[in-house]
Amino acid sequence: MTRAQQIGVIIGLAIVAAFTVLRASDPPLLRQIRDITFDEYQRISPRAFEPTPVRIIDIDEASLKEFGQWPWPRDRLAVLVERLSDLGAAAIAFDVLFAEPDRLSPRTVMRDVAGVDPTLLNRLPDNDEFFAEAIAGRPVVLGFGLTTEGSYRPPVKAGFAFTGESPVNAPPRLDAATPIRPQLQINAAGLGHISLNPGNPSAVVRKVPLFLTDGEQLYPNLAIEALRVAQGASTYVLAAAPEAPDTLTSAKIGEFIVPVTASGELWLYTSPDVAERYISAGKILAPQGVDPQIAAAIEGSIVFVGTSSAGLQDIRTTALGQNVPGVSMHAQTVEQILTGHFLSRPDWADGMEILAIAVLGTILVVLTTFVSPAVALACGLCITALALAASWFAFSAWGLLLDPLAPIIAGSIIHFAATSFRILVIDRERREVRRAFGQYLSPSLLYRIEHTRDAMRLGGDDRQLTVMFVDVRGFTELSERLQPAEVVRFLNTLLDALSRHVTANEGTLDKFIGDSIMAFWNAPVDVLNHPAKAVRAALAMRETLATLNASDAFGFGKEYQVGIGIGIHTGLACVGNMGAETRFNYSAVGDAVNVAARIESACKEVGFDILVSENTAGELLHFALLDAGLLGLKGKSSRAHLYAVIGGEQVRSSSAFADMQRIHTELVTALRAHSAESRKVLSVAKLKAAELTATLPQFYSRLGRRAAHFRDSPGNDDDSTHAGLPREPKVHLEP
């Protein structure tokens, strides 16, 4: 395992651990995503509406139009109860609050009239009394709401039995309830809360709390209280988790066992809102009597009295996205219990989902790190498909709510992070490779290879190049007294330092040949003033070598000075990819290359470190050059006119070079004329040369033995070239 892979695994596992902890904490955002997922499942496969003995007596718009606005006088509700009871309703549950006296009662109305005899008031009818008498002895269940004011708690009409520890603190809290008129709560067969979403900020009703608690007593909701009354049951039997205090698992209501959440809530498996569920209250109160079909539907049914009128603002949103009357949710609760179609989220679901994130995340990290992102992506897609399929099958077959999205989202982010890290590492490695090759190739060549489609094909183009050869002086002798490892260390130090100046001046490093460097300019891309840039690189090499010698960078001792020779020539060459299809080099070949190599060899004979051809010198009008004479180059029939590069623009404009240039002109003139004064002028030149550069005195020491290189020089009548100011370039070499 590489270090990058180790780091990738560590980072990946850290992300896995972070997501595992995040899922274990179950923040609201994850819960919201999970709820939306379960909503989608229900929308895809809602609970089918089945005929059950459950009906809604709907105080709808038609009823309000016929019998007046809400609230109706309670004597009318008394009539409604009597008729429903006479029709054989098993239970009559009111999704209505009866917290205040009936404002339409004659006694209440006349009490506010001034001057009415109190004895008369007592003889006036009271609608609350009529309603209380109507519900007495009948299976009527009244509802109460939740409030934050007061301390009223309604009486409980049923008993509670527990299997296991008491779960009295498991359900949502009931701090206070809306009061029910005293005689009504006494006469009612059952009392239940009508709250559907207590403490839940969501507008969607997904779970209904079957019980509330004040810490001492449990209070059933309207739906199960109606179911209890309809069966004539007297007790709720609650099953608690054996090893988890204050945790519910199920509730037994008469003959029905209902799975619940730990806090006693029922997951609603919603069916679409259908007209068959509703009976208009106006049809029950019709003076001409009740239709036989309606009477048959009421007989033996649990009926809920509520309103669908939008103006009464009792509208709720289901998991199916439908807006329905709140009373419909109570009816659907009982329908669900009667049909046995339950949804449940097992206690182990959270643990399984957390484990899935940890295990699947670890697998994805390993696959992405050690195999490939593509394989990891394929595995991730398979895992996603399997998770969705398993979750859907669990829902459709067994009504289990298992969240597939938390593992999928976590896995996707983990895969993205691991893949991104791997890509960054690969990109870094590519940059390192590019940096490494940048030691050998110029940035322009790398750019060409990266952006030119056919840059890697074999073949070449004829281009005008400036070619440079650099060679170490006395390398054979030096290598004889050094160990091979020391030779390699020496070459690496020297060639690395010198080659940097090639790429820094837009050149292309062609190759290292033992102790030599070959480089060229103006390929693979055009380089303006390439002869000048090649010479600047050569001058920088001279300065770098002087610094290395002065600091004893090679470890040979300061008394041993490493020397180099540099030959530069400008001419036509063929440059391109050369070699085999499977292995080739980007290089240059041609006579210009051979001439540059021979000029570098001539540095030994001339005794100077930088020599350029006349072709190159003709482009160096602002450099300090001195005529080095006509020299024969190996393999060439004609001699080449060479120039010594003394320095750059600053040296060229100095007074010291002006003096040196004048003396050099006199010396060349004396040599051409076979004058006896040449020895005297040569001595003066040697003294003056030391002021310019350390290598120039040796040049003049050798020049005394090279008089023939100047005597046979053409153009004795024109001394302009002798002073280092080349004329229009003359090509003395064979093409």
XYZ file of C-alpha atoms in Angstrom:
735
model
C 0.000 0.000 0.000
C 1.431 3.346 -1.034
C 1.482 6.308 1.285
C -1.150 8.026 -0.865
C -3.394 4.974 -0.531
C -2.869 4.926 3.226
C -3.837 8.572 3.465
C -6.834 7.935 1.191
C -8.054 5.068 3.376
C -7.612 7.102 6.558
C -9.498 10.089 5.132
C -12.200 7.836 3.689
C -12.719 5.972 6.955
C -12.828 9.291 8.805
C -15.642 10.430 6.494
C -17.413 7.095 7.034
C -17.110 7.538 10.792
C -18.438 11.100 10.539
C -21.499 9.980 8.572
C -22.058 7.084 10.949
C -22.055 9.445 13.913
C -24.263 11.896 12.018
C -26.810 9.193 11.266
C -26.697 7.965 14.864
C -27.549 11.483 16.053
C -30.417 11.544 13.518
C -30.667 15.315 12.878
C -33.959 16.850 11.663
C -32.793 17.015 8.047
C -32.238 13.251 7.893
C -35.592 12.617 9.553
C -37.282 14.884 7.024
C -35.640 13.068 4.111
C -36.659 9.737 5.613
C -40.272 10.870 6.029
C -40.409 12.106 2.446
C -39.111 8.730 1.268
C -41.844 6.900 3.161
C -44.411 9.349 1.766
C -43.287 8.463 -1.743
C -43.708 4.779 -0.994
C -47.294 5.412 0.070
C -47.975 7.498 -3.009
C -46.678 4.682 -5.205
C -48.683 2.052 -3.325
C -51.350 3.617 -1.075
C -53.589 1.556 1.139
C -56.580 0.595 -0.939
C -59.941 1.753 0.329
C -61.925 -1.240 1.579
C -65.532 -1.173 2.776
C -65.357 -1.246 6.580
C -67.908 -0.402 9.306
C -66.500 3.103 9.609
C -68.317 6.213 8.402
C -67.946 9.961 8.682
C -71.047 12.042 9.390
C -69.915 15.112 7.529
C -71.054 18.575 8.499
C -70.437 19.659 4.930
C -71.341 22.746 2.944
C -74.734 21.309 1.999
C -75.592 20.639 5.659
C -74.528 24.108 6.702
C -76.600 25.608 3.897
C -79.671 23.682 5.005
C -79.373 23.949 8.797
C -77.429 27.146 9.293
C -73.895 28.085 10.151
C -71.707 26.287 12.646
C -71.884 25.789 15.583
C -75.266 24.217 15.498
C -77.465 24.334 18.606
C -76.803 21.248 20.673
C -80.431 20.188 20.670
C -79.885 19.511 16.958
C -76.780 17.476 17.831
C -78.953 15.619 20.331
C -81.305 14.726 17.476
C -78.313 13.618 15.425
C -77.144 11.319 18.240
C -80.593 9.850 18.732
C -81.025 9.097 15.033
C -77.571 7.560 14.701
C -78.174 5.483 17.788
C -81.566 4.404 16.494
C -79.903 3.395 13.193
C -77.630 1.039 15.143
C -74.327 2.907 15.185
C -71.778 0.921 17.211
C -70.086 4.136 18.397
C -70.601 7.822 17.779
C -67.414 9.894 18.093
C -67.473 13.692 17.908
C -64.418 15.394 16.416
C -65.861 18.540 18.002
C -64.954 20.459 21.162
C -67.663 21.128 23.765
C -65.737 23.488 26.014
C -68.265 26.360 26.238
C -72.020 26.492 26.965
C -74.238 26.410 23.909
C -74.571 30.076 22.951
C -77.797 29.297 21.051
C -79.501 27.714 24.056
C -82.709 29.712 25.052
C -81.551 29.884 28.641
C -78.192 31.297 27.566
C -79.763 33.790 25.174
C -82.316 35.124 27.702
C -79.745 35.393 30.460
C -78.193 38.267 28.553
C -81.535 40.112 28.255
C -82.033 42.738 30.934
C -85.064 42.474 33.216
C -85.856 38.814 32.640
C -87.282 37.095 35.723
C -84.682 34.593 37.081
C -87.411 32.078 37.831
C -88.353 32.210 34.167
C -84.800 31.502 33.124
C -84.788 28.268 35.063
C -87.924 27.131 33.220
C -86.415 27.849 29.792
C -84.949 24.839 27.916
C -81.168 24.297 27.969
C -79.654 22.710 24.846
C -76.669 21.338 26.798
C -79.119 19.409 28.973
C -80.848 18.033 25.890
C -77.505 16.938 24.458
C -76.375 15.434 27.773
C -79.623 13.452 28.024
C -79.207 12.285 24.415
C -75.715 10.865 24.921
C -76.499 9.271 28.281
C -76.538 5.492 27.941
C -75.501 5.668 24.288
C -72.039 4.770 22.788
C -70.961 8.378 22.395
C -67.321 9.453 22.555
C -66.472 13.120 22.984
C -63.204 14.770 22.091
C -60.931 17.177 23.917
C -58.048 19.243 22.624
C -54.664 20.262 24.017
C -53.918 23.651 25.480
C -51.114 25.429 27.297
C -53.479 27.216 29.676
C -54.960 25.914 32.890
C -54.542 22.494 34.422
C -57.722 20.680 33.395
C -57.399 16.997 32.664
C -60.447 15.009 31.598
C -61.511 11.841 33.364
C -60.448 8.534 31.806
C -63.314 6.187 30.998
C -61.175 3.060 30.516
C -58.657 1.128 32.499
C -55.039 0.348 31.513
C -53.105 -2.855 31.941
C -49.410 -3.281 31.177
C -47.281 -6.224 30.199
C -43.838 -5.530 31.550
C -42.737 -2.244 33.054
C -45.131 0.687 33.091
C -44.729 2.783 29.922
C -46.591 5.731 31.399
C -43.837 8.164 30.376
C -43.505 6.899 26.814
C -46.282 8.880 24.982
C -46.219 12.613 24.206
C -46.969 14.936 27.106
C -50.387 16.317 28.015
C -49.925 19.482 30.087
C -53.520 20.635 29.990
C -56.729 19.915 28.055
C -59.609 21.968 26.827
C -62.463 21.431 29.329
C -65.638 19.524 28.480
C -69.010 20.620 29.828
C -69.372 18.756 33.146
C -72.606 16.896 32.418
C -71.371 15.940 28.954
C -68.149 14.375 30.217
C -70.112 12.487 32.860
C -72.662 11.074 30.406
C -70.205 10.276 27.584
C -69.260 6.631 27.197
C -65.717 7.613 26.218
C -63.391 10.607 26.052
C -60.449 10.915 23.662
C -58.058 13.602 22.493
C -58.432 14.840 18.933
C -54.834 16.085 18.428
C -53.206 14.559 15.355
C -49.740 16.149 15.347
C -48.937 17.344 18.887
C -45.495 18.930 19.033
C -44.737 18.092 15.381
C -43.971 21.122 13.173
C -44.715 19.191 9.977
C -47.997 19.915 8.224
C -48.163 16.309 7.046
C -49.868 13.841 9.386
C -47.794 10.652 9.204
C -48.219 9.273 12.721
C -51.132 9.554 15.106
C -50.459 9.448 18.864
C -52.809 6.826 20.274
C -52.052 7.952 23.829
C -50.958 11.048 25.716
C -49.567 11.176 29.228
C -49.301 13.642 32.082
C -46.703 11.470 33.785
C -49.272 9.658 35.933
C -52.217 8.820 33.684
C -52.568 7.800 30.022
C -55.242 9.371 27.794
C -56.458 7.620 24.618
C -57.200 9.384 21.374
C -60.645 9.713 19.832
C -60.238 6.910 17.271
C -59.213 4.089 19.593
C -61.663 5.259 22.256
C -64.432 4.926 19.659
C -63.103 1.453 18.773
C -63.060 0.477 22.450
C -66.603 1.738 23.058
C -67.873 -0.005 19.912
C -66.557 -3.324 21.241
C -67.776 -2.737 24.785
C -64.209 -3.174 26.050
C -63.215 -1.608 29.343
C -59.411 -1.827 29.320
C -56.429 -1.062 27.126
C -53.604 -3.570 27.352
C -50.230 -2.011 26.531
C -47.096 -4.046 25.830
C -43.795 -2.458 26.796
C -40.324 -3.405 25.578
C -38.803 -5.801 28.107
C -35.376 -4.174 28.332
C -36.185 -0.574 27.430
C -38.066 1.449 30.057
C -40.847 3.751 28.914
C -40.961 2.114 25.484
C -44.165 0.783 23.921
C -44.380 -1.972 21.323
C -48.143 -2.617 20.882
C -51.591 -1.817 22.231
C -54.506 -4.229 22.536
C -57.889 -2.582 22.019
C -60.617 -5.116 22.605
C -59.897 -7.852 20.087
C -57.420 -5.831 18.037
C -53.659 -5.650 18.562
C -52.053 -2.536 17.131
C -48.253 -2.178 16.590
C -47.065 1.219 17.758
C -43.865 3.193 17.917
C -41.847 3.470 21.098
C -43.918 6.517 22.083
C -47.245 4.873 21.316
C -47.863 6.371 17.867
C -49.494 4.615 14.939
C -47.935 4.991 11.504
C -50.788 5.965 9.218
C -51.045 3.851 6.100
C -53.200 6.318 4.222
C -55.758 5.510 1.596
C -57.047 8.064 -0.911
C -59.909 10.237 0.238
C -63.081 8.755 -1.285
C -66.736 9.818 -1.200
C -67.833 6.377 0.081
C -66.351 7.240 3.445
C -68.650 10.260 3.975
C -72.363 10.698 4.727
C -73.743 14.193 4.822
C -75.135 15.161 8.241
C -78.070 16.780 6.462
C -79.203 13.366 5.232
C -79.306 12.027 8.790
C -81.273 15.057 10.000
C -83.641 15.087 7.024
C -87.265 15.575 8.201
C -88.502 12.896 5.835
C -86.266 10.310 7.442
C -83.084 8.481 6.523
C -82.542 6.735 3.207
C -82.489 2.934 3.623
C -79.044 2.635 2.004
C -77.637 5.181 4.440
C -79.345 3.416 7.307
C -77.699 0.157 6.241
C -74.320 1.856 6.134
C -74.772 3.259 9.647
C -75.900 0.033 11.265
C -73.059 -1.567 13.205
C -70.582 1.115 12.134
C -68.306 3.396 14.071
C -69.303 6.881 12.992
C -67.237 10.029 13.384
C -68.981 13.362 13.401
C -66.839 16.138 11.934
C -66.704 18.761 9.242
C -65.222 18.976 5.752
C -66.166 22.623 5.347
C -63.075 24.620 4.421
C -64.389 27.589 6.368
C -64.148 25.660 9.642
C -60.395 25.167 9.077
C -60.084 21.543 10.100
C -58.079 20.483 7.037
C -54.976 18.268 7.261
C -52.372 17.005 4.758
C -51.824 13.283 4.327
C -48.713 11.397 3.243
C -50.363 11.140 -0.175
C -50.262 14.920 -0.459
C -54.047 15.267 -0.204
C -55.772 17.877 1.940
C -58.530 16.125 3.879
C -60.773 16.898 6.875
C -59.159 16.154 10.216
C -62.016 13.780 11.065
C -60.926 11.654 8.099
C -57.630 10.899 9.851
C -59.499 9.487 12.848
C -61.677 7.374 10.580
C -58.645 6.083 8.665
C -56.981 5.159 11.956
C -59.868 2.843 12.796
C -60.044 1.539 9.212
C -56.390 0.626 9.373
C -56.832 -1.251 12.633
C -59.880 -3.109 11.383
C -58.217 -4.195 8.124
C -54.899 -5.043 9.759
C -52.845 -3.112 7.189
C -50.142 -1.609 9.365
C -46.909 0.198 8.767
C -44.156 -0.206 11.292
C -40.604 0.891 11.721
C -38.847 -1.824 13.721
C -36.652 -1.021 16.690
C -33.672 -2.473 14.827
C -34.165 -0.247 11.765
C -32.002 2.605 13.049
C -29.207 0.252 14.047
C -29.314 -1.529 10.705
C -29.162 1.751 8.774
C -26.247 2.993 10.869
C -24.420 -0.302 10.350
C -25.145 -0.142 6.616
C -23.498 3.283 6.394
C -20.422 2.027 8.238
C -20.052 -1.239 6.308
C -20.980 -0.010 2.828
C -18.960 3.166 3.280
C -15.886 1.141 4.239
C -16.342 -1.133 1.225
C -16.601 1.869 -1.117
C -13.481 3.454 0.379
C -11.499 0.251 -0.121
C -12.782 -0.278 -3.658
C -12.155 3.322 -4.688
C -8.649 3.294 -3.205
C -7.387 -0.085 -4.332
C -9.439 -1.085 -7.370
C -10.674 1.845 -9.429
C -13.287 4.572 -9.202
C -15.183 2.941 -12.071
C -15.473 -0.391 -10.231
C -16.386 1.430 -7.038
C -19.043 3.401 -8.933
C -20.469 0.195 -10.416
C -20.552 -1.408 -6.975
C -22.099 1.740 -5.521
C -24.826 1.698 -8.168
C -25.495 -1.971 -7.441
C -25.651 -1.244 -3.722
C -28.022 1.649 -4.399
C -30.276 -0.526 -6.519
C -30.251 -3.335 -3.952
C -30.959 -0.921 -1.086
C -33.905 0.600 -2.926
C -35.223 -2.815 -3.954
C -34.877 -4.248 -0.445
C -36.513 -1.202 1.143
C -39.393 -1.296 -1.337
C -39.902 -5.031 -0.915
C -39.957 -4.659 2.865
C -42.594 -1.940 2.526
C -44.801 -3.651 -0.020
C -44.593 -7.163 1.461
C -44.487 -6.561 5.211
C -45.255 -2.862 5.739
C -41.758 -2.229 7.140
C -40.359 1.275 6.858
C -36.625 0.958 6.179
C -34.780 4.029 4.999
C -32.660 3.415 1.882
C -31.639 7.030 1.344
C -29.411 7.585 4.385
C -26.987 4.793 3.357
C -27.276 5.780 -0.307
C -26.609 9.481 0.299
C -23.783 8.724 2.705
C -22.312 6.170 0.291
C -22.538 8.609 -2.615
C -20.758 11.357 -0.700
C -18.141 8.905 0.565
C -17.559 7.610 -2.974
C -17.353 11.164 -4.308
C -14.869 12.159 -1.595
C -12.709 9.053 -2.096
C -12.779 9.458 -5.869
C -11.949 13.155 -5.604
C -9.022 12.366 -3.340
C -7.790 9.726 -5.748
C -8.110 12.094 -8.694
C -6.237 14.772 -6.758
C -3.500 12.277 -5.928
C -3.314 11.139 -9.542
C -3.249 14.751 -10.666
C -0.481 15.451 -8.171
C 1.461 12.437 -9.411
C 0.986 13.661 -12.977
C 2.269 17.051 -11.963
C 5.265 15.388 -10.367
C 5.889 13.401 -13.540
C 5.469 16.574 -15.556
C 7.869 18.337 -13.224
C 10.334 15.499 -13.574
C 10.144 15.540 -17.372
C 10.343 19.286 -17.188
C 13.966 18.762 -16.166
C 14.561 17.305 -19.615
C 11.952 18.949 -21.812
C 11.109 22.580 -22.087
C 7.652 23.701 -20.914
C 6.840 24.532 -24.535
C 7.560 20.938 -25.582
C 5.418 19.593 -22.758
C 2.642 21.949 -23.781
C 2.927 20.775 -27.377
C 2.760 17.122 -26.378
C -0.274 17.775 -24.156
C -2.242 19.862 -26.635
C -1.231 18.585 -30.075
C -3.052 15.491 -31.291
C -0.189 14.175 -33.442
C 2.654 15.416 -31.280
C 3.789 11.868 -30.531
C 4.035 10.660 -34.146
C 7.353 9.788 -35.741
C 8.807 12.258 -38.215
C 10.253 15.752 -38.231
C 10.247 19.210 -39.767
C 13.064 21.379 -41.109
C 13.495 24.407 -38.883
C 16.068 27.103 -38.302
C 17.546 26.142 -34.924
C 20.195 27.405 -32.588
C 21.981 24.323 -31.280
C 24.160 24.175 -28.158
C 26.621 21.548 -26.965
C 28.112 21.671 -23.468
C 30.980 19.416 -22.385
C 32.975 19.021 -19.164
C 36.703 19.589 -19.524
C 38.993 16.841 -18.221
C 36.129 14.519 -17.400
C 37.964 11.348 -18.417
C 40.847 12.169 -16.132
C 38.464 13.165 -13.347
C 36.404 9.982 -13.600
C 39.537 7.839 -13.315
C 40.206 9.035 -9.787
C 36.587 8.958 -8.580
C 34.334 6.069 -7.596
C 31.394 5.474 -9.972
C 28.917 6.706 -7.392
C 30.985 9.864 -6.938
C 31.041 10.402 -10.695
C 27.259 10.124 -10.841
C 26.876 12.522 -7.919
C 29.215 15.019 -9.590
C 27.395 14.839 -12.933
C 23.986 15.163 -11.309
C 25.065 18.266 -9.426
C 26.646 19.898 -12.460
C 24.202 18.959 -15.180
C 21.175 19.792 -13.047
C 22.530 23.255 -12.321
C 23.482 23.939 -15.947
C 20.412 22.469 -17.659
C 18.087 24.739 -15.698
C 19.301 27.690 -17.737
C 18.233 26.004 -20.978
C 14.577 25.715 -19.991
C 14.707 29.083 -18.218
C 15.626 30.658 -21.575
C 12.914 28.815 -23.565
C 15.229 26.108 -24.832
C 14.645 22.392 -25.275
C 16.917 19.927 -23.543
C 17.557 17.280 -26.162
C 19.680 14.807 -24.240
C 22.495 14.191 -21.784
C 25.401 12.342 -23.390
C 27.638 11.258 -20.547
C 29.177 14.523 -19.352
C 27.658 16.527 -22.217
C 24.431 18.423 -22.778
C 22.718 18.917 -26.111
C 20.024 21.567 -26.354
C 18.365 23.596 -29.079
C 16.103 26.624 -29.501
C 13.186 27.445 -31.819
C 11.536 24.008 -31.635
C 8.994 22.575 -31.045
C 7.520 26.099 -30.980
C 8.828 29.333 -32.390
C 11.187 31.264 -30.128
C 11.935 34.891 -30.945
C 15.639 35.889 -30.895
C 16.641 32.292 -30.235
C 20.399 32.854 -30.861
C 20.443 35.542 -28.156
C 18.522 33.326 -25.730
C 20.919 30.447 -26.317
C 23.896 32.700 -25.599
C 22.217 34.076 -22.465
C 21.820 30.492 -21.282
C 25.529 29.892 -21.958
C 26.552 33.009 -19.999
C 24.299 31.913 -17.100
C 26.001 28.505 -17.160
C 29.369 30.228 -16.887
C 28.250 32.158 -13.805
C 26.630 29.080 -12.218
C 29.798 27.015 -12.689
C 31.875 29.771 -11.112
C 29.554 29.760 -8.085
C 29.728 25.966 -7.795
C 33.527 26.025 -7.920
C 33.752 28.838 -5.393
C 31.493 26.982 -2.931
C 33.240 23.619 -3.551
C 29.850 22.132 -4.418
C 31.537 19.079 -5.974
C 33.700 18.313 -2.948
C 36.968 18.290 -4.897
C 38.563 21.138 -2.952
C 38.673 24.750 -4.020
C 42.051 24.233 -5.675
C 40.380 22.038 -8.326
C 38.251 24.047 -10.731
C 35.799 22.262 -13.005
C 35.675 23.691 -16.524
C 33.232 23.436 -19.421
C 33.176 24.194 -23.108
C 30.112 25.499 -24.942
C 29.625 25.522 -28.689
C 26.668 27.281 -30.341
C 25.619 27.350 -33.973
C 22.538 28.570 -35.825
C 21.403 26.726 -38.916
C 18.874 24.472 -40.598
C 18.103 21.125 -38.920
C 15.397 18.503 -38.927
C 13.593 18.315 -35.597
C 10.895 15.859 -34.467
C 10.181 12.446 -32.939
C 12.859 9.972 -33.936
C 13.289 6.303 -33.098
C 10.856 3.388 -33.014
C 7.066 3.451 -32.761
C 7.242 2.194 -29.188
C 10.200 4.234 -28.018
C 11.438 7.486 -29.487
C 12.992 10.818 -28.601
C 12.219 14.348 -29.620
C 15.519 15.443 -31.134
C 17.266 17.356 -33.895
C 19.608 16.065 -36.593
C 21.463 17.677 -39.447
C 24.595 19.579 -40.302
C 23.762 22.380 -37.867
C 23.890 19.880 -35.025
C 27.268 18.511 -36.182
C 28.711 22.015 -36.520
C 27.630 22.966 -32.978
C 29.282 19.794 -31.629
C 32.529 20.582 -33.500
C 32.498 24.182 -32.238
C 32.281 22.873 -28.678
C 35.337 20.688 -29.366
C 37.146 23.732 -30.735
C 36.867 25.378 -27.305
C 39.810 23.205 -26.206
C 42.009 24.447 -29.033
C 40.965 28.081 -28.624
C 41.241 27.962 -24.820
C 37.890 29.644 -24.215
C 34.662 28.358 -22.735
C 31.993 29.831 -25.077
C 32.346 29.905 -28.854
C 29.672 30.714 -31.432
C 29.559 30.418 -35.187
C 29.444 33.373 -37.526
C 25.774 32.606 -38.249
C 24.972 32.955 -34.563
C 27.264 35.933 -34.042
C 25.453 37.822 -36.753
C 22.354 37.853 -34.490
C 24.245 39.028 -31.383
C 24.781 42.712 -32.099
C 24.414 43.659 -28.438
C 26.719 41.033 -26.973
C 30.423 41.349 -26.247
C 32.151 39.157 -28.871
C 35.763 38.821 -29.951
C 37.028 37.277 -33.158
C 38.397 33.780 -32.468
C 39.654 33.232 -36.027
C 39.046 30.648 -38.735
C 39.222 27.103 -37.384
C 38.980 23.809 -39.164
C 36.245 21.590 -37.845
C 36.529 17.829 -37.914
C 34.808 16.366 -40.945
C 34.461 19.733 -42.646
C 36.314 20.788 -45.782
C 35.987 24.491 -45.044
C 37.025 26.341 -41.962
C 34.488 28.095 -39.727
C 34.755 31.652 -38.516
C 34.215 31.525 -34.737
C 33.690 34.154 -32.074
C 34.356 34.122 -28.350
C 31.468 35.283 -26.195
C 32.896 37.594 -23.532
C 29.630 38.779 -21.987
C 26.197 40.233 -22.480
C 24.825 43.702 -23.079
C 26.300 45.167 -19.891
C 29.810 43.995 -20.745
C 29.361 45.150 -24.341
C 28.745 48.729 -23.185
C 31.583 48.797 -20.620
C 34.783 50.814 -21.080
C 36.861 47.761 -20.175
C 35.475 45.861 -23.156
C 35.947 48.888 -25.391
C 39.666 48.875 -24.471
C 39.810 45.114 -24.926
C 38.098 45.404 -28.282
C 40.617 48.019 -29.449
C 43.611 45.967 -28.326
C 42.146 42.799 -29.885
C 41.721 44.630 -33.211
C 45.350 45.740 -33.111
C 46.448 42.191 -32.306
C 44.461 40.624 -35.125
C 45.788 43.252 -37.549
C 49.387 42.548 -36.431
C 48.931 38.795 -36.813
C 47.541 39.186 -40.307
C 50.436 41.447 -41.266
C 53.064 39.118 -39.734
C 54.140 42.142 -37.699
C 56.842 41.787 -35.021
C 54.658 44.026 -32.859
C 52.193 41.147 -32.404
C 54.115 39.781 -29.389
C 54.026 43.132 -27.644
C 50.324 43.638 -28.370
C 49.614 40.074 -27.214
C 51.242 40.773 -23.842
C 49.102 43.866 -23.409
C 46.003 41.859 -24.372
C 46.774 39.212 -21.736
C 46.989 41.850 -19.025
C 43.815 43.566 -20.146
C 41.871 40.258 -20.489
C 42.029 39.520 -16.782
C 39.840 42.554 -16.115
C 36.935 41.103 -18.112
C 36.660 37.377 -17.358
C 38.770 34.724 -15.738
C 38.797 32.540 -18.869
C 39.957 35.246 -21.294
C 43.706 35.246 -20.360
C 43.973 31.575 -21.420
C 42.329 32.554 -24.729
C 45.192 34.960 -25.439
C 47.783 32.480 -24.231
C 46.561 30.035 -26.882
C 46.104 32.777 -29.462
C 49.867 33.245 -29.755
C 50.089 29.705 -31.109
C 47.111 30.224 -33.404
C 48.396 33.086 -35.549
C 47.636 31.059 -38.670
C 43.929 31.160 -37.821
C 44.028 34.912 -38.392
C 46.657 35.249 -41.155
C 44.616 33.189 -43.550
C 41.377 34.924 -42.576
C 39.590 36.479 -45.579
C 38.726 40.124 -45.708
C 42.039 41.588 -44.558
C 40.817 44.883 -45.913
C 37.853 44.968 -43.555
C 38.542 44.774 -39.864
C 35.005 45.198 -38.687
C 34.685 41.555 -37.749
C 37.950 41.477 -35.884
C 36.652 43.687 -33.146
C 33.777 41.340 -32.402
C 31.211 43.223 -34.463
C 30.165 40.660 -37.095
C 28.967 41.789 -40.463
C 26.079 40.155 -42.311
C 26.692 36.459 -41.506
C 28.990 34.612 -43.891
C 28.417 30.888 -44.267
C 31.836 29.216 -44.578
C 30.476 25.703 -44.078
C 29.127 23.343 -46.645
C 25.347 23.343 -46.775
